[in-house]
Coordinates of C-alpha atoms in Angstrom, one line a residue:
Chain I
M1 CA 0.0 0.0 0.0
K2 CA 2.8 2.4 0.9
T3 CA 4.5 2.1 -2.4
E4 CA 1.2 2.4 -4.2
I5 CA 0.6 5.7 -2.5
E6 CA 4.1 6.9 -3.2
A7 CA 3.6 6.1 -6.8
L8 CA 0.3 8.1 -6.9
K9 CA 2.1 11.0 -5.2
Q10 CA 4.7 10.9 -8.0
K11 CA 2.0 10.7 -10.6
A12 CA 0.3 13.8 -9.1
C13 CA 3.6 15.6 -9.2
Q14 CA 4.1 14.7 -12.8
I15 CA 0.6 15.9 -13.6
R16 CA 1.4 19.2 -12.0
R17 CA 4.5 19.6 -14.1
E18 CA 2.8 18.7 -17.3
L19 CA -0.2 20.9 -16.7
L20 CA 2.0 23.9 -16.0
K21 CA 3.9 23.3 -19.2
M22 CA 0.7 23.1 -21.1
I23 CA -0.6 26.4 -19.7
H24 CA 2.7 28.0 -20.3
T25 CA 2.8 26.9 -23.9
A26 CA -0.9 28.0 -24.4
K27 CA 0.0 31.4 -22.8
S28 CA -3.4 31.2 -21.0
G29 CA -5.4 28.9 -18.8
H30 CA -6.2 28.3 -15.1
P31 CA -3.3 26.9 -13.1
G32 CA -4.5 27.6 -9.6
G33 CA -7.6 25.5 -9.5
A34 CA -5.9 22.8 -11.7
L35 CA -3.1 22.4 -9.1
S36 CA -5.5 22.3 -6.2
A37 CA -7.4 19.4 -7.9
A38 CA -4.4 17.4 -9.0
D39 CA -4.2 14.9 -6.1
I40 CA -7.9 14.1 -6.3
V41 CA -7.9 13.7 -10.0
T42 CA -4.8 11.4 -9.8
A43 CA -6.5 9.2 -7.2
L44 CA -9.6 8.9 -9.3
Y45 CA -7.9 8.1 -12.6
W46 CA -5.1 5.9 -11.2
Q47 CA -6.9 4.1 -8.4
V48 CA -10.6 4.7 -7.9
M49 CA -12.3 4.7 -11.3
R50 CA -13.2 1.8 -13.5
I51 CA -12.2 2.9 -16.9
R52 CA -11.0 1.7 -20.3
P53 CA -8.8 4.3 -21.9
E54 CA -8.8 2.2 -25.1
E55 CA -12.6 2.3 -25.1
P56 CA -13.6 5.8 -23.9
D57 CA -17.3 5.3 -24.5
W58 CA -17.5 1.9 -22.7
P59 CA -21.0 2.0 -21.4
D60 CA -20.1 0.5 -18.0
R61 CA -17.3 2.9 -17.2
D62 CA -17.3 5.2 -14.2
R63 CA -17.9 8.8 -15.2
F64 CA -16.0 11.9 -14.2
I65 CA -17.5 15.4 -14.7
L66 CA -15.2 18.3 -14.1
S67 CA -17.9 20.8 -13.3
K68 CA -15.3 23.4 -12.6
G69 CA -14.3 23.1 -16.2
H70 CA -11.7 25.8 -16.2
A71 CA -9.4 23.4 -14.3
C72 CA -9.3 21.2 -17.4
P73 CA -5.5 21.2 -17.8
V74 CA -5.4 18.8 -14.9
L75 CA -7.9 16.5 -16.6
Y76 CA -6.3 16.7 -20.0
T77 CA -3.0 15.8 -18.5
A78 CA -4.5 12.8 -16.6
L79 CA -6.3 11.6 -19.7
C80 CA -3.2 11.9 -21.9
L81 CA -1.0 10.0 -19.4
K82 CA -3.7 7.3 -19.2
G83 CA -3.5 6.9 -22.9
Y84 CA -6.7 8.5 -24.1
F85 CA -4.9 10.6 -26.7
D86 CA -1.3 11.3 -27.9
R87 CA 1.0 13.6 -26.0
E88 CA 1.4 16.0 -28.9
H89 CA -2.1 17.3 -28.2
L90 CA -1.0 18.8 -24.8
G91 CA 1.0 21.4 -26.7
R92 CA -2.0 22.5 -28.5
L93 CA -4.3 23.5 -25.6
R94 CA -6.6 26.4 -26.5
R95 CA -5.2 26.6 -30.1
I96 CA -7.3 26.6 -33.3
N97 CA -8.2 23.1 -34.5
S98 CA -7.2 21.5 -31.2
I99 CA -9.0 18.7 -29.5
L100 CA -8.2 20.5 -26.2
Q101 CA -10.6 23.3 -25.9
G102 CA -10.4 26.1 -23.3
H103 CA -13.1 24.2 -21.4
P104 CA -13.9 20.5 -21.7
D105 CA -15.7 19.4 -24.9
M106 CA -17.0 15.9 -24.9
R107 CA -17.2 15.8 -28.7
K108 CA -13.6 16.8 -29.2
T109 CA -11.6 15.1 -26.5
P110 CA -11.6 11.3 -26.0
G111 CA -12.3 10.5 -22.3
I112 CA -14.3 13.7 -21.5
D113 CA -17.6 12.4 -20.2
S114 CA -19.4 15.7 -20.2
T115 CA -18.9 19.1 -21.7
T116 CA -18.5 21.7 -18.9
G117 CA -17.3 25.2 -18.4
S118 CA -20.3 27.2 -17.4
L119 CA -20.3 26.7 -13.7
G120 CA -23.1 25.1 -11.7
N121 CA -24.2 22.5 -14.3
G122 CA -22.0 19.5 -13.7
L123 CA -23.9 18.1 -10.7
S124 CA -27.2 18.0 -12.5
I125 CA -25.6 16.3 -15.5
G126 CA -24.1 13.8 -13.0
I127 CA -27.5 13.2 -11.6
G128 CA -28.8 12.4 -15.1
M129 CA -26.0 9.8 -15.5
A130 CA -26.5 8.3 -12.1
L131 CA -30.3 8.1 -12.5
M132 CA -29.8 6.2 -15.8
G133 CA -27.3 3.9 -14.2
K134 CA -29.9 3.0 -11.6
L135 CA -32.6 2.7 -14.3
D136 CA -30.4 0.3 -16.3
K137 CA -29.3 -1.6 -13.2
K138 CA -25.6 -0.8 -14.1
D139 CA -23.1 -0.5 -11.3
Y140 CA -21.0 2.4 -12.7
R141 CA -20.3 5.3 -10.4
V142 CA -20.4 9.0 -11.2
Y143 CA -17.9 11.5 -9.9
V144 CA -18.4 15.2 -10.1
M145 CA -15.8 17.7 -9.1
L146 CA -17.1 21.1 -8.0
G147 CA -15.2 24.3 -7.3
C148 CA -16.0 26.2 -4.1
G149 CA -16.7 29.4 -5.9
E150 CA -19.0 27.3 -8.1
L151 CA -21.2 26.6 -5.1
D152 CA -22.5 30.2 -5.4
E153 CA -24.6 28.9 -8.3
G154 CA -28.2 28.2 -7.3
M155 CA -28.4 25.2 -9.6
I156 CA -26.0 23.3 -7.4
W157 CA -28.5 23.3 -4.6
E158 CA -31.3 22.3 -6.9
A159 CA -29.2 19.3 -7.8
A160 CA -28.3 18.7 -4.2
M161 CA -32.0 18.4 -3.3
C162 CA -32.6 16.2 -6.3
A163 CA -29.8 13.7 -5.7
N164 CA -31.3 13.1 -2.2
K165 CA -34.8 12.6 -3.6
Y166 CA -33.4 9.7 -5.8
K167 CA -31.0 8.4 -3.1
L168 CA -28.2 8.4 -5.6
D169 CA -25.5 6.4 -3.8
N170 CA -23.8 5.9 -7.1
L171 CA -23.1 9.7 -7.2
C172 CA -20.1 11.2 -5.5
A173 CA -19.4 15.0 -5.5
V174 CA -16.1 16.4 -4.6
V175 CA -15.7 20.1 -3.6
D176 CA -12.2 21.4 -4.3
Y177 CA -12.4 23.7 -1.3
N178 CA -9.4 25.9 -2.0
Q179 CA -11.1 28.9 -0.4
L180 CA -10.3 31.3 -3.3
Q181 CA -12.4 32.5 -6.1
L182 CA -11.7 35.1 -8.8
D183 CA -12.4 38.3 -6.9
G184 CA -11.0 37.2 -3.5
T185 CA -11.5 34.6 -0.8
V186 CA -14.7 32.7 -0.6
D187 CA -15.4 34.5 2.7
E188 CA -15.1 37.8 1.1
V189 CA -17.1 37.0 -2.1
M190 CA -19.8 34.7 -0.8
P191 CA -19.3 32.8 2.4
L192 CA -20.1 29.1 2.3
E193 CA -19.8 28.0 5.9
P194 CA -21.1 26.0 7.6
L195 CA -20.6 24.0 4.4
S196 CA -20.8 20.5 5.8
D197 CA -24.0 21.4 7.6
K198 CA -25.5 22.7 4.3
W199 CA -24.9 19.4 2.5
Q200 CA -26.0 17.4 5.5
A201 CA -29.2 19.3 5.6
F202 CA -29.7 18.4 2.0
G203 CA -29.5 14.7 2.8
W204 CA -25.9 14.0 1.7
N205 CA -23.3 11.8 3.4
V206 CA -20.6 14.4 4.1
L207 CA -16.9 13.7 4.4
R208 CA -14.4 16.4 5.1
I209 CA -10.8 15.7 4.2
D210 CA -7.4 17.0 3.4
G211 CA -7.6 17.1 -0.4
H212 CA -3.8 16.7 -0.8
D213 CA -3.3 13.6 1.2
I214 CA -3.6 10.7 -1.3
K215 CA -4.1 8.1 1.4
I216 CA -7.0 10.0 3.0
I217 CA -8.4 10.8 -0.5
L218 CA -8.5 7.1 -1.3
E219 CA -10.1 6.2 2.0
A220 CA -12.8 8.8 1.4
F221 CA -13.7 7.4 -2.0
G222 CA -13.9 4.0 -0.4
K223 CA -16.3 5.3 2.3
A224 CA -18.4 7.0 -0.4
E225 CA -18.7 3.7 -2.3
E226 CA -19.7 1.9 0.8
T227 CA -22.4 4.4 1.7
K228 CA -25.8 3.2 0.6
N229 CA -29.1 5.1 0.0
A230 CA -27.5 8.6 0.0
P231 CA -25.2 10.5 -2.3
T232 CA -21.8 11.4 -0.8
V233 CA -20.0 14.8 -1.0
I234 CA -16.3 14.9 -0.2
I235 CA -15.4 18.4 1.0
A236 CA -11.7 18.5 0.2
D237 CA -9.7 21.2 1.9
T238 CA -7.1 22.2 -0.7
I239 CA -4.7 24.9 -1.5
K240 CA -5.1 26.9 -4.7
G241 CA -1.8 26.6 -6.7
K242 CA -0.7 23.7 -4.6
G243 CA 2.9 22.6 -5.2
V244 CA 4.2 25.9 -6.6
S245 CA 5.4 28.3 -3.8
Y246 CA 4.6 31.5 -5.5
M247 CA 1.2 30.4 -6.7
E248 CA -0.1 28.9 -3.4
D249 CA -3.0 30.7 -2.0
I250 CA -2.7 33.6 -4.4
C251 CA -5.9 34.7 -6.2
G252 CA -4.0 36.1 -9.1
W253 CA -3.0 32.7 -10.2
H254 CA -6.6 31.7 -10.9
G255 CA -6.4 32.3 -14.6
K256 CA -2.8 33.4 -15.6
A257 CA -0.1 31.5 -17.5
P258 CA 3.4 31.5 -15.9
S259 CA 6.3 33.3 -17.7
D260 CA 9.4 31.3 -18.9
K261 CA 11.2 32.1 -15.7
E262 CA 8.2 31.3 -13.5
L263 CA 7.7 28.0 -15.2
M264 CA 11.3 27.0 -14.7
Q265 CA 11.0 27.8 -11.0
A266 CA 7.8 25.8 -10.7
L267 CA 9.2 22.8 -12.5
Q268 CA 12.3 22.9 -10.2
E269 CA 10.1 23.0 -7.1
L270 CA 8.0 20.1 -8.3
E271 CA 11.2 18.1 -9.1
E272 CA 12.5 18.8 -5.6
V273 CA 9.3 18.0 -3.8
D274 CA 9.9 15.5 -1.0
L275 CA 7.7 12.5 -1.8
Chain M
M1 CA -56.9 7.9 -30.1
M2 CA -58.4 9.2 -33.4
Y3 CA -59.1 12.8 -33.9
Q4 CA -61.9 14.2 -36.0
K5 CA -61.2 17.0 -38.4
G6 CA -62.4 20.3 -37.1
E7 CA -62.5 19.1 -33.5
M8 CA -60.8 21.5 -31.1
V9 CA -57.9 19.8 -29.3
P10 CA -54.7 21.3 -27.6
T11 CA -51.6 20.0 -29.3
R12 CA -50.1 19.1 -25.9
N13 CA -52.7 16.3 -25.8
A14 CA -51.0 14.6 -28.8
Y15 CA -47.6 15.0 -27.1
G16 CA -48.9 13.1 -24.1
Q17 CA -50.3 10.4 -26.4
A18 CA -47.1 10.1 -28.5
L19 CA -45.0 9.8 -25.4
I20 CA -47.0 6.7 -24.3
E21 CA -46.6 5.2 -27.7
L22 CA -42.9 5.9 -27.7
G23 CA -42.6 4.5 -24.2
E24 CA -44.1 1.2 -25.5
Q25 CA -41.8 1.1 -28.5
T26 CA -38.5 1.7 -26.7
E27 CA -37.1 1.4 -23.3
D28 CA -34.7 4.3 -24.1
V29 CA -37.4 7.0 -23.9
V30 CA -37.3 8.8 -20.5
V31 CA -39.4 11.8 -19.5
F32 CA -38.4 14.8 -17.3
E33 CA -41.0 17.0 -15.8
A34 CA -41.0 20.3 -13.8
D35 CA -44.0 19.8 -11.6
I36 CA -46.7 20.5 -14.2
S37 CA -47.3 17.0 -15.6
K38 CA -51.1 17.3 -15.7
S39 CA -50.7 20.5 -17.7
T40 CA -47.9 19.3 -20.0
R41 CA -49.8 15.9 -20.4
T42 CA -46.8 13.8 -19.3
D43 CA -49.0 12.4 -16.5
G44 CA -50.1 9.5 -18.7
F45 CA -46.6 8.4 -19.4
A46 CA -45.9 8.8 -15.6
R47 CA -48.6 6.4 -14.7
K48 CA -47.7 3.9 -17.4
F49 CA -43.9 4.0 -17.0
P50 CA -43.2 5.4 -13.5
E51 CA -39.6 4.1 -13.4
R52 CA -38.8 6.2 -16.6
F53 CA -40.6 9.4 -15.4
F54 CA -38.6 11.9 -13.3
N55 CA -40.3 14.8 -11.7
I56 CA -37.5 17.2 -11.0
G57 CA -39.7 19.8 -9.3
V58 CA -39.9 23.5 -10.1
A59 CA -36.3 23.6 -11.3
E60 CA -36.1 23.8 -15.1
Q61 CA -32.3 24.4 -15.3
N62 CA -31.7 21.3 -13.2
E63 CA -34.3 19.4 -15.3
M64 CA -32.6 20.3 -18.6
A65 CA -29.1 19.5 -17.4
I66 CA -30.3 16.2 -16.0
A67 CA -31.9 15.4 -19.3
A68 CA -28.5 16.2 -21.0
G69 CA -26.8 13.7 -18.6
A70 CA -29.4 11.1 -19.5
A71 CA -28.7 11.7 -23.2
M72 CA -25.0 11.3 -22.6
C73 CA -25.9 7.7 -21.5
G74 CA -27.6 7.0 -24.8
K75 CA -31.2 7.7 -23.7
I76 CA -33.9 9.6 -25.6
P77 CA -35.0 12.2 -23.1
F78 CA -38.1 14.3 -23.4
V79 CA -38.2 17.5 -21.3
S80 CA -41.5 19.1 -20.4
T81 CA -42.3 22.5 -18.9
Y82 CA -43.9 25.7 -20.2
A83 CA -42.2 27.2 -23.3
V84 CA -41.5 30.5 -21.5
F85 CA -39.4 28.6 -18.9
A86 CA -37.8 26.1 -21.2
S87 CA -36.6 28.7 -23.6
M88 CA -35.4 31.3 -21.0
R89 CA -35.0 29.8 -17.6
A90 CA -33.1 26.8 -19.1
C91 CA -31.8 28.6 -22.1
E92 CA -28.1 28.2 -21.2
Q93 CA -28.6 24.5 -20.4
I94 CA -30.2 24.0 -23.9
R95 CA -27.4 26.0 -25.6
T96 CA -24.3 24.7 -23.8
F97 CA -25.2 21.3 -22.5
V98 CA -27.8 20.1 -25.1
A99 CA -27.0 21.8 -28.4
Y100 CA -23.3 22.2 -28.1
P101 CA -22.7 18.5 -27.5
K102 CA -25.4 17.7 -30.1
L103 CA -27.4 15.6 -27.8
N104 CA -30.6 13.8 -28.6
V105 CA -32.7 15.8 -26.1
N106 CA -36.3 16.6 -27.1
I107 CA -37.7 19.7 -25.5
C108 CA -41.5 19.8 -25.9
P109 CA -42.8 22.7 -23.9
S110 CA -46.5 23.6 -23.7
H111 CA -48.2 27.0 -23.5
G112 CA -46.5 28.4 -26.6
G113 CA -47.3 32.0 -27.7
V114 CA -50.3 33.6 -26.0
T115 CA -52.1 30.3 -25.7
S116 CA -51.6 30.5 -21.9
A117 CA -53.9 33.5 -22.3
N118 CA -55.4 34.4 -18.9
D119 CA -52.2 33.6 -17.1
G120 CA -50.8 36.8 -18.5
A121 CA -47.4 37.9 -19.9
T122 CA -45.3 36.0 -17.3
H123 CA -46.5 32.7 -18.7
Q124 CA -46.8 33.5 -22.3
A125 CA -43.9 32.4 -24.5
T126 CA -43.5 35.1 -27.1
E127 CA -39.8 35.1 -27.7
D128 CA -38.9 31.4 -27.5
L129 CA -38.8 30.6 -31.2
G130 CA -36.4 33.5 -31.8
I131 CA -34.2 32.5 -28.9
I132 CA -34.0 28.8 -29.6
R133 CA -33.6 29.4 -33.4
T134 CA -30.3 31.2 -32.9
I135 CA -28.7 28.2 -31.2
P136 CA -26.6 26.1 -33.7
G137 CA -28.0 22.7 -34.6
M138 CA -31.4 23.1 -33.0
T139 CA -34.4 21.9 -34.9
V140 CA -37.4 24.1 -34.0
L141 CA -41.0 23.5 -34.7
M142 CA -44.6 24.2 -33.8
P143 CA -47.1 21.8 -35.5
A144 CA -50.6 23.2 -36.3
D145 CA -52.7 20.4 -34.9
V146 CA -52.7 17.2 -32.9
V147 CA -52.3 14.9 -35.9
T148 CA -49.0 16.5 -37.0
T149 CA -47.9 17.1 -33.4
R150 CA -48.0 13.3 -32.8
M151 CA -46.0 12.7 -36.0
A152 CA -43.5 15.5 -35.0
V153 CA -42.9 13.9 -31.6
H154 CA -42.3 10.5 -33.2
Q155 CA -39.9 11.9 -35.8
A156 CA -38.0 13.9 -33.1
A157 CA -37.4 10.8 -31.1
A158 CA -36.0 9.0 -34.2
M159 CA -33.8 12.0 -35.1
D160 CA -30.4 12.5 -33.8
G161 CA -29.8 15.9 -32.2
P162 CA -31.8 18.4 -30.2
V163 CA -35.4 19.3 -31.1
Y164 CA -37.7 22.0 -29.7
I165 CA -41.4 21.4 -30.3
R166 CA -43.7 24.2 -29.1
L167 CA -47.1 23.1 -28.1
T168 CA -50.4 24.9 -27.4
R169 CA -52.4 25.1 -24.2
G170 CA -55.8 25.7 -25.8
G171 CA -57.6 23.8 -28.4
V172 CA -56.8 24.2 -32.0
P173 CA -58.8 22.6 -34.8
V174 CA -57.7 19.3 -36.2
L175 CA -56.6 20.2 -39.7
Y176 CA -55.2 16.9 -41.0
D177 CA -56.0 13.3 -41.1
E178 CA -53.5 10.4 -40.8
S179 CA -52.7 10.5 -44.5
V180 CA -50.9 13.9 -44.3
D181 CA -47.3 13.8 -45.5
F182 CA -45.7 15.4 -42.4
Q183 CA -41.9 15.7 -42.4
I184 CA -39.8 17.8 -40.2
G185 CA -38.3 20.6 -42.3
K186 CA -40.8 20.4 -45.1
A187 CA -43.7 22.9 -45.3
I188 CA -47.2 21.7 -46.0
S189 CA -49.1 23.5 -48.7
L190 CA -52.7 23.7 -47.6
Q191 CA -54.0 25.5 -50.6
E192 CA -52.4 27.2 -53.6
G193 CA -53.3 30.5 -55.2
K194 CA -51.7 33.2 -57.3
D195 CA -52.3 36.5 -55.5
I196 CA -50.8 36.1 -52.1
T197 CA -49.1 33.6 -49.7
L198 CA -49.9 33.3 -46.0
I199 CA -47.1 31.5 -44.2
A200 CA -48.2 30.4 -40.8
I201 CA -47.0 28.4 -37.8
G202 CA -48.7 26.5 -35.0
D203 CA -52.0 27.8 -33.7
M204 CA -52.0 30.5 -36.4
V205 CA -52.3 28.1 -39.3
C206 CA -56.0 27.7 -38.8
K207 CA -56.4 31.5 -38.6
A208 CA -54.5 31.8 -41.9
L209 CA -56.9 29.4 -43.5
V210 CA -59.9 31.4 -42.3
A211 CA -58.3 34.6 -43.6
A212 CA -57.7 32.9 -47.0
E213 CA -61.5 32.2 -47.1
E214 CA -62.2 35.8 -46.4
L215 CA -59.8 36.9 -49.1
A216 CA -61.4 34.5 -51.6
K217 CA -64.8 36.3 -51.0
E218 CA -63.0 39.4 -52.4
G219 CA -61.7 37.4 -55.4
L220 CA -58.2 37.0 -54.0
D221 CA -56.5 33.7 -54.6
T222 CA -54.3 32.6 -51.6
T223 CA -51.6 30.1 -51.0
V224 CA -51.4 28.9 -47.4
L225 CA -48.3 27.2 -46.1
D226 CA -48.1 25.4 -42.8
M227 CA -44.4 26.2 -41.9
H228 CA -44.4 23.9 -38.9
T229 CA -40.6 23.8 -38.9
I230 CA -38.9 27.2 -38.6
K231 CA -35.5 25.6 -38.4
P232 CA -34.3 24.2 -40.7
I233 CA -36.8 26.2 -42.7
D234 CA -38.1 25.0 -46.0
E235 CA -36.4 27.5 -48.3
E236 CA -37.7 25.9 -51.5
A237 CA -41.3 26.2 -50.5
I238 CA -40.8 29.9 -49.5
V239 CA -39.1 30.8 -52.8
K240 CA -41.6 28.9 -54.8
A241 CA -44.5 30.8 -53.1
A242 CA -42.7 34.1 -53.6
V243 CA -42.2 33.4 -57.3
Q244 CA -45.9 32.3 -57.7
T245 CA -47.6 35.0 -55.7
G246 CA -45.1 37.9 -55.4
S247 CA -46.3 38.8 -51.9
I248 CA -46.1 37.1 -48.5
V249 CA -47.6 37.6 -45.0
T250 CA -46.2 35.6 -42.1
V251 CA -48.5 34.7 -39.3
E252 CA -47.2 33.7 -35.9
D253 CA -48.2 33.8 -32.2
H254 CA -44.8 35.3 -31.2
Q255 CA -42.9 38.5 -31.4
I256 CA -42.4 39.6 -35.0
Y257 CA -38.7 39.5 -34.2
G258 CA -36.6 36.4 -34.5
G259 CA -39.4 33.9 -35.2
L260 CA -41.2 32.8 -38.3
G261 CA -41.4 36.3 -39.8
S262 CA -37.6 36.8 -39.5
A263 CA -36.8 33.3 -40.7
V264 CA -39.0 33.8 -43.9
A265 CA -37.6 37.4 -44.4
E266 CA -34.0 36.0 -44.2
V267 CA -34.8 33.6 -47.0
L268 CA -36.6 36.1 -49.2
V269 CA -34.0 38.9 -48.9
E270 CA -31.3 36.5 -50.0
K271 CA -33.2 34.4 -52.6
H272 CA -36.2 36.3 -54.0
P273 CA -37.3 39.6 -52.4
V274 CA -41.0 40.3 -52.5
A275 CA -43.4 42.5 -50.7
M276 CA -43.9 41.2 -47.2
E277 CA -45.6 41.8 -43.8
R278 CA -45.3 40.1 -40.5
I279 CA -48.3 39.3 -38.2
G280 CA -47.3 38.8 -34.6
L281 CA -46.6 40.8 -31.4
K282 CA -45.0 44.1 -32.3
N283 CA -42.5 44.9 -29.6
T284 CA -45.0 44.6 -26.9
F285 CA -45.9 42.1 -24.1
A286 CA -49.4 40.8 -24.2
E287 CA -51.6 40.6 -21.0
S288 CA -54.3 38.5 -19.4
G289 CA -57.4 37.8 -21.4
E290 CA -59.2 35.2 -23.4
Y291 CA -57.1 33.8 -26.3
E292 CA -59.3 35.2 -29.0
E293 CA -59.4 38.6 -27.3
L294 CA -55.6 38.7 -27.2
L295 CA -55.3 37.9 -30.9
N296 CA -57.8 40.7 -31.6
K297 CA -56.2 43.3 -29.3
Y298 CA -52.6 42.5 -30.5
G299 CA -53.3 42.4 -34.2
M300 CA -53.1 38.6 -34.7
D301 CA -56.7 37.8 -35.5
V302 CA -58.3 37.0 -38.9
P303 CA -59.2 40.6 -39.8
S304 CA -55.6 41.7 -39.1
I305 CA -54.3 39.0 -41.4
V306 CA -56.8 39.9 -44.2
Q307 CA -55.8 43.6 -43.9
A308 CA -52.1 42.8 -44.0
A309 CA -52.6 40.6 -47.0
K310 CA -54.4 43.4 -48.9
R311 CA -51.7 45.9 -48.0
V312 CA -49.0 43.6 -49.3
I313 CA -50.9 42.9 -52.5
S314 CA -51.1 46.6 -53.2
R315 CA -47.4 46.9 -52.8
K316 CA -46.6 44.2 -55.3
K317 CA -44.5 45.4 -58.2

């Protein structure tokens, strides 16, 4: 188990390096929220989810919806490293004629289960998938990653009510709770606390975890799968820009590409990280 | 259920009927509702196939996005609510999560135009055709009666890609029998003349037919087209009518902006410009009232169509 976790940590580190290179080459994109989500995405794609990269549309696959679509560099990197598409595409993020759009497009990118980008919609789409899974008596699971700023959207709470109505225990939401949104901290822009209580009141099984501890992340996904008759939300405390010293907890790195020099420093820090 | 010609039946009834037929034909049909199933007529499907009926409550955005998720799993979802909410409350969900991924979601809202009459402007959908028509890849239609509505719903289910079918709250006369050649994207010519063409949609097709009778009394020979599909619009039928009659009046229960009148004008101005007028709401909201009273007050009744036709004929070159 220990070596497995070490391997996942290294994978997350590799994903961070690749996504920063991708955003640097594209000269635009959203590093902060991609870095905060990297450990969770790694756990999902390398350990938790039942997938077939060689058959992206496999009907029995687990689904992942990146509702905070702007963090897509982390997802694109994961999909590429899992073999959904060739590495050359990573250098074409946000370019004309690219399969990698500025926000995820299920029709252009193999492995993207749902188009996203406009915030607040992914949980509802996940409900549609989870409901159909139940209807068809399939055992696939649906994972939806939400941003914390995204929880300002009223539709999230429409969906939260609805998932409880249908007791969607095959649905697991993850809140990437990095505490920062575009104009400032969550507390400044639109306070969310008491966040666990809110989800609990909506009938969800709530787990609050350290979103950068791979072992804890894996345990949480395990508990979610064991929970019956209720959807689970994992509120993952994360750090925006995690892994790059000058980006950590800085709002300004929500949607900005690093310069050549900044990239070099970031890659160096991520090489040196003590795994 | 068989309908008799001339009988007054709301087109939403045929939607409810077609849903049950589809439900029997394929397991893939699922229905999403926003707490108005008796009104949208999805209640029959709900009783027959409760496991495939999902009442999402008064939450149209959530409803539309859930339907998108169902379509992503290969289902054939139908989404019901009122047209004013489908097209505006859930507009972004239609645009970004249904049309952009080209999903087979069928949106069949009731209470199109001012057919919700006494409910007033908040519940009247008078901009929806224009809004939905601008979205890439959408098929947009409003059948004139129950017979063609039933056919439209079946064809939409069989078609790949998103469809918007606008339905009426109130009764409209049954115009067709089962032998009608109804195809999405192909106008139906109800009668042909040489003096003027009335191009109508939905509940206004029967009004155009009555107007044509009035015009005939004055010796004017009228073509009437049921343009049930405004996107993709039947350009060939429009150009043919323009060539044959040299004058056109569009008739719709909708703002004159963006809907049928605009769609026809776009074709004419590029292909064969002729004298034209548009019947519809003219930059105003309607209000509470009986349906016929509203048509009268807002210039969409038979006399208004007849007068517009005469004006257009007088402008012919």
